[in-house]
Coordinates of C-alpha atoms in Angstrom, one line a residue:
M612 CA 15.1 26.6 -8.9
L613 CA 12.3 24.3 -9.7
V614 CA 8.5 24.8 -8.9
A615 CA 7.0 22.1 -7.0
M616 CA 3.6 21.6 -8.6
T617 CA 2.2 19.9 -5.2
A618 CA 3.4 20.4 -1.7
Y619 CA 3.7 17.9 1.4
V620 CA 1.5 18.8 4.1
C621 CA 1.3 17.5 7.9
P622 CA -2.4 16.4 8.4
R623 CA -1.5 17.3 12.1
C624 CA 0.0 20.5 12.0
R625 CA -0.8 21.7 8.7
I626 CA 3.0 22.7 8.1
E627 CA 3.5 22.5 4.2
S628 CA 7.1 21.9 2.3
P629 CA 7.9 21.6 -1.0
T630 CA 8.0 18.3 -2.5
D631 CA 11.2 18.6 -3.8
A632 CA 12.9 18.8 -0.6
L633 CA 14.0 15.9 0.9
T634 CA 12.3 16.6 4.2
W635 CA 10.8 12.8 4.5
C636 CA 8.8 14.0 7.9
C637 CA 6.9 17.1 9.7
P638 CA 9.7 18.7 11.3
K639 CA 7.6 19.6 14.2
C640 CA 5.6 16.2 15.3
R641 CA 7.6 14.2 13.2
G642 CA 4.6 12.6 11.5
P643 CA 4.1 11.5 7.9
W644 CA 3.2 13.8 5.3
D645 CA 0.0 13.9 3.0
L646 CA 0.2 15.5 -0.4
E647 CA -1.7 18.6 -0.9
F648 CA -2.9 17.8 -4.6
A649 CA -6.4 18.2 -6.5
S650 CA -7.3 15.2 -8.8
A651 CA -8.9 15.6 -11.8
P652 CA -12.3 13.0 -12.8
V653 CA -11.4 10.4 -15.0
S654 CA -13.1 9.6 -18.3
L655 CA -14.5 6.1 -17.9
P656 CA -14.9 5.9 -21.8
S657 CA -11.3 7.2 -22.5
L658 CA -9.8 4.3 -20.5
A659 CA -10.5 1.7 -23.4
S660 CA -7.8 3.4 -25.5
R661 CA -5.4 3.8 -22.9
G662 CA -1.6 1.7 -21.7
N663 CA -1.9 -1.0 -19.2
S664 CA -0.1 0.7 -16.3
L665 CA -1.1 3.1 -13.2
W666 CA -0.6 6.1 -15.8
R667 CA -3.7 5.3 -17.6
Y668 CA -5.6 7.2 -14.6
E669 CA -3.0 10.3 -15.0
E670 CA -6.0 12.7 -14.0
A671 CA -6.1 11.2 -10.6
L672 CA -2.5 11.0 -10.1
P673 CA -0.1 13.7 -9.1
P674 CA 2.1 15.0 -12.1
M675 CA 5.3 13.0 -12.7
R676 CA 7.9 14.2 -15.2
Y677 CA 9.6 10.7 -15.5
A678 CA 6.6 8.2 -15.2
P679 CA 7.3 6.7 -18.8
E680 CA 10.9 6.3 -17.4
V681 CA 10.0 3.9 -14.6
T682 CA 6.9 2.3 -15.4
L683 CA 7.0 -1.6 -15.9
G684 CA 3.4 -2.0 -16.7
E685 CA 2.0 -2.4 -13.1
G686 CA -1.5 -2.6 -12.4
R687 CA -4.4 -4.0 -14.2
T688 CA -4.6 -7.4 -11.8
P689 CA -7.2 -9.4 -13.0
L690 CA -10.5 -9.9 -10.6
V691 CA -11.5 -13.1 -10.4
P692 CA -14.4 -14.6 -8.3
L693 CA -14.0 -16.8 -5.2
L694 CA -17.6 -17.2 -3.8
Q695 CA -20.9 -16.9 -6.5
A696 CA -23.9 -15.3 -5.0
E697 CA -26.8 -17.9 -5.0
A698 CA -31.1 -18.0 -4.1
G699 CA -30.9 -16.9 -0.6
A700 CA -27.2 -16.1 0.4
P701 CA -27.1 -12.4 -1.9
A702 CA -23.3 -12.4 -1.1
S703 CA -20.5 -12.3 -3.6
V704 CA -16.9 -12.5 -3.1
S705 CA -13.9 -11.5 -5.5
A706 CA -10.5 -11.5 -5.7
K707 CA -7.8 -9.0 -7.3
L708 CA -5.0 -11.1 -8.2
D709 CA -2.3 -8.0 -7.0
F710 CA 0.4 -10.9 -6.6
L711 CA 0.6 -10.8 -10.0
M712 CA 2.8 -7.6 -10.7
P713 CA 6.1 -7.3 -12.2
T714 CA 7.5 -7.9 -8.4
L715 CA 4.7 -10.2 -7.5
S716 CA 3.3 -8.2 -4.9
F717 CA 0.6 -4.6 -4.3
K718 CA 3.4 -2.6 -3.8
D719 CA 4.4 -2.0 -7.1
R720 CA 1.5 0.2 -7.1
G721 CA 3.4 3.0 -4.6
A722 CA 7.0 1.7 -5.3
V723 CA 6.9 3.1 -9.3
M724 CA 5.5 6.7 -7.9
L725 CA 8.4 6.7 -5.4
A726 CA 11.0 5.6 -7.8
A727 CA 9.6 8.4 -10.4
H728 CA 10.0 11.0 -8.0
A729 CA 13.5 10.0 -6.5
L730 CA 14.6 10.4 -10.5
H731 CA 13.1 13.6 -10.6
L732 CA 15.2 14.5 -7.4
T733 CA 18.3 12.8 -9.0
E734 CA 18.0 14.1 -12.0
F735 CA 18.4 17.7 -11.1
G736 CA 20.8 17.0 -8.1
L737 CA 18.8 17.1 -5.6
S738 CA 19.7 13.5 -4.3
D739 CA 22.3 11.0 -4.7
R740 CA 20.8 7.9 -3.1
V741 CA 17.1 6.2 -2.5
V742 CA 16.7 4.6 1.2
A743 CA 14.1 2.0 1.8
D744 CA 13.1 0.0 4.8
S745 CA 10.5 -3.3 4.3
S746 CA 9.7 -6.6 5.5
G747 CA 10.3 -7.8 2.2
N748 CA 7.6 -6.6 -0.2
A749 CA 8.0 -2.9 -0.5
G750 CA 11.7 -3.4 -0.2
T751 CA 11.5 -5.3 -3.3
A752 CA 9.8 -3.1 -5.5
V753 CA 11.7 0.0 -4.3
A754 CA 14.5 -2.0 -5.4
A755 CA 13.2 -3.1 -8.8
Y756 CA 11.6 0.1 -9.8
G757 CA 14.9 1.8 -8.5
A758 CA 17.0 -0.2 -11.1
R759 CA 14.7 1.0 -13.6
A760 CA 15.1 4.6 -13.0
G761 CA 19.1 3.5 -12.6
L762 CA 19.0 5.0 -8.9
D763 CA 20.8 3.7 -5.9
C764 CA 19.2 2.3 -3.4
L765 CA 19.7 0.7 0.0
V766 CA 17.1 -1.4 1.9
Y767 CA 16.7 -1.9 5.5
V768 CA 15.1 -5.5 6.4
P769 CA 14.8 -7.3 9.7
R770 CA 17.1 -9.8 10.6
G771 CA 15.5 -13.0 9.6
T772 CA 13.6 -11.8 6.5
S773 CA 12.5 -14.4 3.7
P774 CA 15.5 -15.8 1.9
K775 CA 14.1 -15.2 -1.2
K776 CA 12.7 -11.8 -0.8
L777 CA 16.4 -10.9 0.6
E778 CA 17.7 -12.8 -2.9
Q779 CA 14.9 -10.8 -5.2
I780 CA 15.9 -7.2 -3.5
R781 CA 19.6 -8.2 -4.2
A782 CA 19.0 -9.8 -7.9
H783 CA 17.8 -5.8 -8.5
G784 CA 21.4 -4.5 -7.6
A785 CA 20.2 -2.8 -4.1
E786 CA 22.3 -3.0 -1.0
V787 CA 20.6 -4.6 1.7
V788 CA 21.2 -3.9 5.5
E789 CA 19.7 -7.1 8.0
V790 CA 18.9 -5.3 11.0
A791 CA 19.1 -6.6 14.6
G792 CA 15.2 -6.7 15.8
D793 CA 11.7 -6.2 15.0
R794 CA 10.4 -4.2 12.1
E795 CA 10.3 -1.0 14.2
A796 CA 13.7 -1.3 15.0
T797 CA 14.7 -1.7 11.0
A798 CA 12.3 1.5 10.5
R799 CA 14.4 3.3 12.9
A800 CA 17.6 2.6 11.3
A801 CA 16.3 3.6 7.9
R802 CA 15.0 6.8 9.2
E803 CA 18.5 8.0 10.8
A804 CA 20.2 6.8 7.6
A805 CA 17.7 9.1 5.7
D806 CA 18.5 11.9 7.7
E807 CA 21.9 11.9 6.1
P808 CA 22.4 15.1 3.1
G809 CA 21.1 13.6 -0.3
T810 CA 19.4 10.9 0.7
F811 CA 15.8 10.6 -0.7
Y812 CA 14.0 8.1 1.9
A813 CA 11.9 5.8 -0.2
S814 CA 9.2 5.2 2.4
H815 CA 5.8 3.2 1.8
V816 CA 4.8 5.0 5.2
Y817 CA 6.0 8.2 5.3
N818 CA 5.6 9.8 1.6
P819 CA 2.3 9.9 0.5
Y820 CA 3.5 9.6 -3.4
F821 CA 3.1 5.9 -2.2
L822 CA -0.3 6.2 -1.4
H823 CA -1.4 7.9 -4.6
G824 CA -0.2 4.9 -6.3
T825 CA -2.0 2.1 -4.2
K826 CA -5.3 4.1 -4.8
T827 CA -5.2 2.7 -8.5
Y828 CA -6.3 -0.3 -6.8
V829 CA -10.3 1.1 -6.4
Y830 CA -9.8 2.8 -10.0
E831 CA -9.4 -0.3 -11.2
L832 CA -12.0 -1.8 -9.6
W833 CA -14.4 1.1 -10.4
E834 CA -13.1 0.5 -14.2
E835 CA -13.8 -2.8 -13.9
L836 CA -17.0 -2.8 -12.3
G837 CA -18.3 -0.4 -15.5
G838 CA -18.0 2.5 -13.2
R839 CA -19.2 1.7 -9.7
L840 CA -17.9 0.1 -6.7
P841 CA -17.9 -3.1 -4.9
E842 CA -20.2 -2.8 -1.3
T843 CA -17.6 -4.0 0.6
I844 CA -13.8 -3.7 0.3
V845 CA -11.6 -5.2 2.8
V846 CA -7.8 -4.9 2.9
P847 CA -5.0 -6.3 4.8
V848 CA -3.6 -3.7 7.3
G849 CA -0.4 -3.2 9.3
N850 CA 1.1 -0.1 8.1
G851 CA -2.3 0.8 6.2
T852 CA -1.0 1.9 2.9
L853 CA -3.1 -0.2 0.5
L854 CA -6.2 1.1 2.6
L855 CA -5.1 4.5 2.9
G856 CA -4.9 4.8 -1.1
A857 CA -8.4 2.8 -1.3
A858 CA -9.8 6.0 1.4
L859 CA -8.3 8.5 -1.1
A860 CA -9.4 7.1 -4.2
I861 CA -13.2 6.5 -2.9
E862 CA -13.2 10.1 -2.1
E863 CA -12.0 11.4 -5.2
L864 CA -14.8 9.3 -7.1
L865 CA -17.3 10.5 -4.8
H866 CA -16.1 14.1 -5.5
H867 CA -15.9 14.2 -8.9
G868 CA -19.8 12.6 -8.9
L869 CA -18.3 9.0 -10.5
V870 CA -19.5 7.0 -8.1
D871 CA -23.2 7.6 -5.6
T872 CA -21.9 5.5 -2.5
R873 CA -19.1 4.8 -0.4
P874 CA -18.2 1.3 0.1
A875 CA -17.5 0.0 3.7
L876 CA -13.5 -0.3 4.4
V877 CA -12.8 -3.4 6.2
A878 CA -9.9 -3.7 7.4
V879 CA -7.9 -6.8 8.7
Q880 CA -5.0 -7.7 10.7
A881 CA -3.5 -10.8 12.4
E882 CA -4.5 -11.5 16.1
A883 CA -1.1 -12.0 17.0
V884 CA -0.2 -8.3 16.4
S885 CA -3.5 -6.0 16.4
P886 CA -2.9 -2.8 17.8
L887 CA -5.4 -1.1 15.4
A888 CA -8.2 -3.7 15.9
A889 CA -7.8 -3.0 19.7
A890 CA -8.0 1.0 19.5
F891 CA -11.0 0.9 16.8
H892 CA -13.3 -1.7 18.9
A893 CA -12.6 0.3 22.2
G894 CA -13.6 3.6 20.6
A895 CA -10.4 5.0 20.6
E896 CA -8.5 7.6 18.0
E897 CA -5.2 6.7 18.4
L898 CA -3.5 3.8 19.3
G899 CA -3.3 3.1 23.5
A900 CA -0.1 1.8 25.3
P901 CA 1.9 -0.3 23.5
I902 CA 0.4 -4.5 23.6
P903 CA 3.0 -6.8 23.1
G904 CA 3.1 -8.9 19.6
R905 CA 3.5 -12.5 19.0
P906 CA 5.3 -14.0 16.2
T907 CA 2.7 -14.4 13.0
L908 CA 2.9 -16.0 9.6
A909 CA 1.5 -12.3 8.2
E910 CA 4.9 -10.5 8.6
G911 CA 4.2 -7.9 6.3
I912 CA 1.3 -6.6 8.6
A913 CA 2.8 -7.3 11.7
I914 CA 3.3 -3.5 12.9
P915 CA 3.0 -2.6 16.2
A916 CA 2.9 1.1 16.2
P917 CA 2.0 2.4 12.5
P918 CA 2.8 6.1 11.9
R919 CA -0.5 6.6 10.1
A920 CA -3.1 5.1 13.1
R921 CA -5.1 7.8 13.6
Q922 CA -5.6 8.4 9.4
I923 CA -6.4 4.4 9.2
L924 CA -9.0 4.7 11.9
R925 CA -10.6 7.6 11.0
A926 CA -11.1 5.8 7.2
V927 CA -12.6 2.8 8.6
R928 CA -15.1 4.7 10.8
A929 CA -16.0 7.1 7.9
T930 CA -17.0 4.3 5.8
G931 CA -19.1 2.4 8.2
G932 CA -16.6 -0.1 8.3
T933 CA -15.0 -2.5 11.0
F934 CA -11.8 -4.3 11.8
L935 CA -11.6 -8.2 11.8
T936 CA -8.5 -10.1 13.1
V937 CA -7.7 -13.4 12.2
T938 CA -5.7 -16.7 14.1
E939 CA -2.7 -18.6 12.7
D940 CA -4.7 -21.3 12.2
Q941 CA -7.2 -19.3 10.0
I942 CA -4.2 -18.0 8.0
R943 CA -2.8 -21.5 7.3
E944 CA -6.2 -22.8 6.0
A945 CA -6.7 -20.0 3.9
Q946 CA -3.8 -20.1 2.3
R947 CA -4.5 -23.7 1.6
D948 CA -7.7 -23.4 0.4
L949 CA -6.7 -20.8 -2.2
A950 CA -4.0 -23.0 -3.2
R951 CA -6.7 -25.6 -3.8
R952 CA -8.4 -22.7 -6.2
G953 CA -5.1 -22.2 -7.9
L954 CA -4.1 -19.3 -6.2
F955 CA -0.6 -19.4 -4.5
V956 CA -0.4 -16.8 -2.4
E957 CA 1.5 -15.9 0.5
S958 CA 0.6 -16.2 4.4
T959 CA 0.2 -12.1 4.6
G960 CA -1.6 -11.9 1.5
V961 CA -4.3 -14.3 2.3
A962 CA -5.6 -12.5 5.5
C963 CA -8.1 -11.0 4.2
W964 CA -9.8 -14.3 2.7
A965 CA -9.1 -15.8 5.9
A966 CA -11.2 -13.3 7.5
V967 CA -13.8 -13.4 5.0
R968 CA -14.2 -17.0 5.8
A969 CA -15.0 -17.0 9.2
A970 CA -16.9 -13.8 9.0
P971 CA -20.1 -14.2 6.5
P972 CA -19.6 -11.5 4.2
S973 CA -22.2 -8.7 4.0
P974 CA -25.0 -8.8 0.8
G975 CA -23.4 -7.5 -2.7
L976 CA -20.3 -7.7 -3.8
T977 CA -17.2 -7.8 -1.3
V978 CA -13.7 -7.9 -3.0
V979 CA -10.3 -9.6 -1.1
P980 CA -6.7 -8.3 -2.2
L981 CA -4.4 -11.3 -2.9
C982 CA -1.1 -9.5 -2.0
G983 CA 2.1 -11.4 -2.5
A984 CA 2.9 -14.5 -4.4
G985 CA 3.6 -17.7 -2.5
A986 CA 6.7 -18.1 -4.2
K987 CA 7.8 -15.4 -1.9
T988 CA 7.8 -17.7 1.1
G989 CA 6.3 -20.8 0.4
L990 CA 3.4 -22.8 2.2
A991 CA 2.9 -21.8 5.8
A992 CA 4.0 -24.5 8.5

């Protein structure tokens, strides 16, 4: 019998489950798992001699038996200035180019963790297939890292997903299941498949290993800035996987005395689908009654009912941050503006730059992520 070195735990019910189990959610409330795991401090001077992948921060990551087998050298993406501080204008803005990942999106940070864990389960005969659901980028990342690990993958996507993303997923050998309906209908179909015996649900929402991958985004900022963090970290939020990973990293760095202050987390949603922004500005701790969404260019964050909503709202408030929303016209113009600066980013990935352009940035350094390559979707019409 395998001995789990970490455990899943429900943040609501405090029910625990070994990570070697295929139970993808809390059996009581059906909510997503967190990971009961204590990180160790990362030595900044030691990083100079380490390899360029997420595993350079191995002290901060859950133990992974098969990390070397699945890495594609993800991480260590460039940080480039977009707006320089000037006299009388003390704010500066830099972009972290997470679209320069092996599958051209930040989702590789979490997918490599899921693939390493899935390979562990497969090698010990606990799982024989991997199921994921996605609006495109997460599915592509799971398919790519699944291929790297030699795993059979089934990816559920909404009908109408970008043909270029579907081509990418299929190129990696994964089977695509197109679901009639919206993103939530797709997630329901995948969860039904995940309940079948021998299935590992590689969910970027429900499985906390994904969040421990995305937290390396902030560890990289900390390293790049010489042991400090920016004053403000802006992130796009649909299911909140990048934001919650960032919050994890911030708390770990504070706990280990590696930083002294907590950056403000500013969450960005498309105005057309912004349930979290509405709840935040209403002072609510949970989502209210469902708000009908409208079509948006930012398809990757068009999530009407994110399962981790309570955690997302709490994380933003804990840092003194806020929620911003952007219009479709602002998204279009932000994409074109970045392209004129030499950065071709997909429409979801430009949401944060659109928000910063519309609202003057706070004093100090603000960092925005550019999360997906424009080649995945093309220029927004």
